[in-house]
Each structure stands twice: as structure tokens, then as C-alpha cells.
Amino acid sequence: MPHILIVEDEAAIADTLVYALQADGHSTEWVTLGSAALDQQRVRPADLIILDIGLPDISGFETCRQLRRFSEVPVMFLSARDGEIDRVVGLEIGADDYVVKPFSPREVAARVRAILKRMVPRTEAGTAVLQLDTVRMQITYRGQPLALTRHEFRLLQCLLEQPRRVFSREQLLDALGVASDVGYERTIDSHIKSLRAKLRQVAADAEPIQTHRGLGYSFSPEHA
Ligand code: CA
């Protein structure tokens, strides 16, 4: 269940949002101060924050700036009047969307849905899709532990530890601790193939391991 943090000092507005979002299947938390939102996000990270610009302590803009130092959570601004925020300013400080008051709570809920859909899938708030546990030698994908061979584990570990880095087949073979000899490319390719098959059993439409023609492979969090 996606968790939404609402930061709004007007109870009547917050109430309509809580109602619309809960009707849409979200869990909600409501705070009235920017500082409380920052605290809350550290303790119980939300999947999305709806942030009023005019708050009693620090402004929504300032809250968002401080938030961005430790969180990439999507932010939707609530603006008291047209012109208080323009799209460029919003994007510059890391907002994903904004609505101007008075707004339809249903429209806000629809936009929340759209933003959450665009996000990298997460198993739960603040948790990575692919989780590496080097103590138990276990990798969990979308909450499901993967049954991997030793080589598949090492391979995926190597890719996960440096997201987006393209590893050559030779570098991956090194990570496996296997001497590279004739046919080593096919060894890696066959491990990658079986690894992908196991990942697809969890999520058929995702492609966390990307092929780079003539170069090698990388882990792409965006495609996980
Ligand atoms: Ca306000």
C-alpha cells in the first residue's frame, strides 16, 4: 500500500486529501509543519509527499530543498495561488508536480497515481527493489528471495554494487574468480541468461540486467 505524507496547515484541506487518498487505497500521514515532514520522512519514509508551499514554520520550497539532501521521494506542491510557483521553479528544486488551490481532491489523487506509476517499483517505502544481503549470501527481488547458484550470486552482487556501471565479460569473470580462457564470454552469457530467467519468474516485464552490445552488462535500477 503506497504511503503518502500530507504537509498542510489547513485541516479542512488536509481532511479532503486524506479522504480522497485513502479511498484510492493509500495510507496517509498528516503533519502541519515543514520541519515535522522532514522528521517524519527520516523515521517512516513516504512513497510520495504532498507539500503545501505556505507553512507556519519553513516554506514548502525550503522543506523540499532540505528533503532533497537525503531523499528522492516524489513531491507534489500545493500552491495557494496561480503564479506562486511555475513549472521551472518547481522542477529546479526537485518537485514532480503541483496543483493550485482550490483543487479537486479527486484530481490530486489521480495525479498521485500517475506519479507513483512512473516511479521505480519499490517493495515497500524506502526499500530497494533488489536487496543484497552479503552475510546470508542472499539476494531478494521485490520481496522474494532468489534461489541462485554461487556464480549467479557473485555476478548479480557485482552488478548491484555499482548500478549503471557497464562491466565487460572479462571483469565479470574476474568477479567470479574464474580464470579467463577460451570461451569465457559464453560462460558469462549463460550465467546471465539463467539469472535473467530467475528474475523474470519474479517480474516478467522488468529487465534489471541490461545488455550493452560489444561492451558487457550493467544493472539498471530504472528497469528493475
Ligand atoms: Ca498553508
PDB file of C-alpha atoms in Angstrom, residues 29-165:
ATOM      1  CA  GLU A  29       0.017  10.647   7.430  1.00  0.00           C
ATOM      2  CA  TRP A  30      -0.754  14.304   8.004  1.00  0.00           C
ATOM      3  CA  VAL A  31       1.579  16.915   9.511  1.00  0.00           C
ATOM      4  CA  THR A  32       1.250  20.699   9.617  1.00  0.00           C
ATOM      5  CA  LEU A  33       4.894  21.808   9.677  1.00  0.00           C
ATOM      6  CA  GLY A  34       7.783  21.553   7.214  1.00  0.00           C
ATOM      7  CA  SER A  35      10.130  20.500   9.997  1.00  0.00           C
ATOM      8  CA  ALA A  36       7.712  17.748  11.047  1.00  0.00           C
ATOM      9  CA  ALA A  37       7.631  16.496   7.445  1.00  0.00           C
ATOM     10  CA  LEU A  38      11.432  16.234   7.393  1.00  0.00           C
ATOM     11  CA  ASP A  39      11.431  14.343  10.697  1.00  0.00           C
ATOM     12  CA  GLN A  40       8.660  12.055   9.510  1.00  0.00           C
ATOM     13  CA  GLN A  41      10.440  11.231   6.254  1.00  0.00           C
ATOM     14  CA  ARG A  42      13.521  10.170   8.209  1.00  0.00           C
ATOM     15  CA  VAL A  43      11.542   7.886  10.505  1.00  0.00           C
ATOM     16  CA  ARG A  44       8.869   6.498   8.227  1.00  0.00           C
ATOM     17  CA  PRO A  45       9.696   7.272   4.581  1.00  0.00           C
ATOM     18  CA  ALA A  46       6.620   8.018   2.454  1.00  0.00           C
ATOM     19  CA  ASP A  47       6.313   6.976  -1.195  1.00  0.00           C
ATOM     20  CA  LEU A  48       5.135  10.475  -2.089  1.00  0.00           C
ATOM     21  CA  ILE A  49       4.807  13.811  -0.286  1.00  0.00           C
ATOM     22  CA  ILE A  50       2.086  16.396  -0.888  1.00  0.00           C
ATOM     23  CA  LEU A  51       3.620  19.641   0.262  1.00  0.00           C
ATOM     24  CA  ASP A  52       1.844  22.948   0.836  1.00  0.00           C
ATOM     25  CA  ILE A  53       4.018  25.971  -0.011  1.00  0.00           C
ATOM     26  CA  GLY A  54       2.704  28.292   2.737  1.00  0.00           C
ATOM     27  CA  LEU A  55       3.502  26.580   6.019  1.00  0.00           C
ATOM     28  CA  PRO A  56       3.766  28.134   9.507  1.00  0.00           C
ATOM     29  CA  ASP A  57       7.454  27.315  10.050  1.00  0.00           C
ATOM     30  CA  ILE A  58       9.575  26.888   6.928  1.00  0.00           C
ATOM     31  CA  SER A  59       8.098  27.229   3.422  1.00  0.00           C
ATOM     32  CA  GLY A  60       7.301  24.236   1.247  1.00  0.00           C
ATOM     33  CA  PHE A  61      10.144  25.278  -1.059  1.00  0.00           C
ATOM     34  CA  GLU A  62      12.647  25.241   1.797  1.00  0.00           C
ATOM     35  CA  THR A  63      11.238  21.958   3.079  1.00  0.00           C
ATOM     36  CA  CYS A  64      11.748  20.436  -0.357  1.00  0.00           C
ATOM     37  CA  ARG A  65      15.322  21.748  -0.576  1.00  0.00           C
ATOM     38  CA  GLN A  66      16.186  20.180   2.774  1.00  0.00           C
ATOM     39  CA  LEU A  67      14.368  16.988   1.866  1.00  0.00           C
ATOM     40  CA  ARG A  68      16.434  16.579  -1.283  1.00  0.00           C
ATOM     41  CA  ARG A  69      19.606  16.306   0.808  1.00  0.00           C
ATOM     42  CA  PHE A  70      18.549  12.855   1.937  1.00  0.00           C
ATOM     43  CA  SER A  71      15.517  11.734  -0.046  1.00  0.00           C
ATOM     44  CA  GLU A  72      14.466  11.303  -3.675  1.00  0.00           C
ATOM     45  CA  VAL A  73      10.803  10.869  -2.742  1.00  0.00           C
ATOM     46  CA  PRO A  74       8.400  12.405  -5.309  1.00  0.00           C
ATOM     47  CA  VAL A  75       6.959  15.751  -4.173  1.00  0.00           C
ATOM     48  CA  MET A  76       3.723  17.410  -5.276  1.00  0.00           C
ATOM     49  CA  PHE A  77       3.325  21.063  -4.271  1.00  0.00           C
ATOM     50  CA  LEU A  78       0.081  22.660  -3.198  1.00  0.00           C
ATOM     51  CA  SER A  79       0.016  26.307  -4.152  1.00  0.00           C
ATOM     52  CA  ALA A  80      -2.317  28.940  -2.689  1.00  0.00           C
ATOM     53  CA  ARG A  81      -2.491  30.910  -5.899  1.00  0.00           C
ATOM     54  CA  ASP A  82      -1.618  30.668  -9.538  1.00  0.00           C
ATOM     55  CA  GLY A  83       1.771  32.172 -10.181  1.00  0.00           C
ATOM     56  CA  GLU A  84       3.169  31.330  -6.738  1.00  0.00           C
ATOM     57  CA  ILE A  85       5.030  28.567  -8.426  1.00  0.00           C
ATOM     58  CA  ASP A  86       5.904  27.995 -12.026  1.00  0.00           C
ATOM     59  CA  ARG A  87       6.829  24.700 -13.502  1.00  0.00           C
ATOM     60  CA  VAL A  88      10.500  25.618 -13.945  1.00  0.00           C
ATOM     61  CA  VAL A  89      10.965  26.657 -10.323  1.00  0.00           C
ATOM     62  CA  GLY A  90       9.196  23.502  -9.188  1.00  0.00           C
ATOM     63  CA  LEU A  91      11.403  21.288 -11.261  1.00  0.00           C
ATOM     64  CA  GLU A  92      14.549  23.141 -10.209  1.00  0.00           C
ATOM     65  CA  ILE A  93      14.001  22.374  -6.562  1.00  0.00           C
ATOM     66  CA  GLY A  94      13.020  18.822  -7.304  1.00  0.00           C
ATOM     67  CA  ALA A  95       9.210  18.789  -7.341  1.00  0.00           C
ATOM     68  CA  ASP A  96       7.380  16.322  -9.559  1.00  0.00           C
ATOM     69  CA  ASP A  97       4.090  18.139  -9.926  1.00  0.00           C
ATOM     70  CA  TYR A  98       1.958  20.884  -8.382  1.00  0.00           C
ATOM     71  CA  VAL A  99      -1.684  21.854  -8.053  1.00  0.00           C
ATOM     72  CA  VAL A 100      -3.233  25.243  -7.372  1.00  0.00           C
ATOM     73  CA  LYS A 101      -5.897  25.730  -4.688  1.00  0.00           C
ATOM     74  CA  PRO A 102      -8.801  25.307  -4.790  1.00  0.00           C
ATOM     75  CA  PHE A 103      -8.321  21.873  -6.313  1.00  0.00           C
ATOM     76  CA  SER A 104     -10.397  18.760  -6.710  1.00  0.00           C
ATOM     77  CA  PRO A 105      -9.167  16.096  -4.278  1.00  0.00           C
ATOM     78  CA  ARG A 106     -10.000  13.513  -6.925  1.00  0.00           C
ATOM     79  CA  GLU A 107      -7.729  15.223  -9.390  1.00  0.00           C
ATOM     80  CA  VAL A 108      -4.930  15.238  -6.823  1.00  0.00           C
ATOM     81  CA  ALA A 109      -5.488  11.526  -6.207  1.00  0.00           C
ATOM     82  CA  ALA A 110      -5.316  10.864  -9.961  1.00  0.00           C
ATOM     83  CA  ARG A 111      -2.040  12.771 -10.226  1.00  0.00           C
ATOM     84  CA  VAL A 112      -0.631  10.898  -7.238  1.00  0.00           C
ATOM     85  CA  ARG A 113      -1.457   7.661  -9.032  1.00  0.00           C
ATOM     86  CA  ALA A 114       0.283   8.892 -12.182  1.00  0.00           C
ATOM     87  CA  ILE A 115       3.454   9.872 -10.309  1.00  0.00           C
ATOM     88  CA  LEU A 116       3.606   6.582  -8.399  1.00  0.00           C
ATOM     89  CA  LYS A 117       3.216   4.702 -11.667  1.00  0.00           C
ATOM     90  CA  ARG A 118       6.255   6.472 -13.120  1.00  0.00           C
ATOM     91  CA  MET A 119       8.423   5.568 -10.160  1.00  0.00           C
ATOM     92  CA  VAL A 120      10.885   2.737  -9.961  1.00  0.00           C
ATOM     93  CA  PRO A 121       8.902  -0.058  -8.327  1.00  0.00           C
ATOM     94  CA  ARG A 122       9.621  -0.462  -4.648  1.00  0.00           C
ATOM     95  CA  THR A 123       8.665  -3.360  -2.461  1.00  0.00           C
ATOM     96  CA  GLU A 124       7.892  -1.039   0.408  1.00  0.00           C
ATOM     97  CA  ALA A 125       8.605   2.567   1.329  1.00  0.00           C
ATOM     98  CA  GLY A 126      12.303   3.267   1.225  1.00  0.00           C
ATOM     99  CA  THR A 127      13.322  -0.259   0.292  1.00  0.00           C
ATOM    100  CA  ALA A 128      15.280  -1.069  -2.842  1.00  0.00           C
ATOM    101  CA  VAL A 129      13.759  -3.459  -5.370  1.00  0.00           C
ATOM    102  CA  LEU A 130      16.824  -5.684  -5.302  1.00  0.00           C
ATOM    103  CA  GLN A 131      18.340  -6.187  -1.875  1.00  0.00           C
ATOM    104  CA  LEU A 132      21.718  -7.694  -1.273  1.00  0.00           C
ATOM    105  CA  ASP A 133      22.477  -9.499   1.952  1.00  0.00           C
ATOM    106  CA  THR A 134      26.157 -10.428   1.878  1.00  0.00           C
ATOM    107  CA  VAL A 135      26.059 -12.027   5.334  1.00  0.00           C
ATOM    108  CA  ARG A 136      23.421 -14.580   4.395  1.00  0.00           C
ATOM    109  CA  MET A 137      24.567 -14.635   0.752  1.00  0.00           C
ATOM    110  CA  GLN A 138      21.017 -13.849  -0.241  1.00  0.00           C
ATOM    111  CA  ILE A 139      19.528 -11.524  -2.831  1.00  0.00           C
ATOM    112  CA  THR A 140      15.876 -10.530  -2.562  1.00  0.00           C
ATOM    113  CA  TYR A 141      13.967  -9.250  -5.582  1.00  0.00           C
ATOM    114  CA  ARG A 142      10.681  -7.420  -4.945  1.00  0.00           C
ATOM    115  CA  GLY A 143      10.483  -9.098  -1.572  1.00  0.00           C
ATOM    116  CA  GLN A 144      11.169 -12.610  -2.886  1.00  0.00           C
ATOM    117  CA  PRO A 145      14.444 -14.387  -2.072  1.00  0.00           C
ATOM    118  CA  LEU A 146      16.150 -15.640  -5.242  1.00  0.00           C
ATOM    119  CA  ALA A 147      17.481 -19.196  -5.441  1.00  0.00           C
ATOM    120  CA  LEU A 148      20.845 -18.525  -7.071  1.00  0.00           C
ATOM    121  CA  THR A 149      23.908 -20.620  -7.758  1.00  0.00           C
ATOM    122  CA  ARG A 150      27.198 -19.354  -6.318  1.00  0.00           C
ATOM    123  CA  HIS A 151      28.225 -17.900  -9.682  1.00  0.00           C
ATOM    124  CA  GLU A 152      24.876 -16.242 -10.287  1.00  0.00           C
ATOM    125  CA  PHE A 153      25.024 -14.673  -6.830  1.00  0.00           C
ATOM    126  CA  ARG A 154      28.537 -13.267  -7.376  1.00  0.00           C
ATOM    127  CA  LEU A 155      27.576 -11.972 -10.781  1.00  0.00           C
ATOM    128  CA  LEU A 156      24.459 -10.183  -9.573  1.00  0.00           C
ATOM    129  CA  GLN A 157      26.281  -8.880  -6.486  1.00  0.00           C
ATOM    130  CA  CYS A 158      28.974  -7.386  -8.699  1.00  0.00           C
ATOM    131  CA  LEU A 159      26.375  -5.641 -10.901  1.00  0.00           C
ATOM    132  CA  LEU A 160      24.239  -4.448  -7.959  1.00  0.00           C
ATOM    133  CA  GLU A 161      27.110  -2.904  -6.056  1.00  0.00           C
ATOM    134  CA  GLN A 162      27.742  -0.432  -8.864  1.00  0.00           C
ATOM    135  CA  PRO A 163      24.431   0.391 -10.517  1.00  0.00           C
ATOM    136  CA  ARG A 164      24.619   1.557 -14.146  1.00  0.00           C
ATOM    137  CA  ARG A 165      28.308   0.677 -14.489  1.00  0.00           C
TER     138      ARG A 165
END
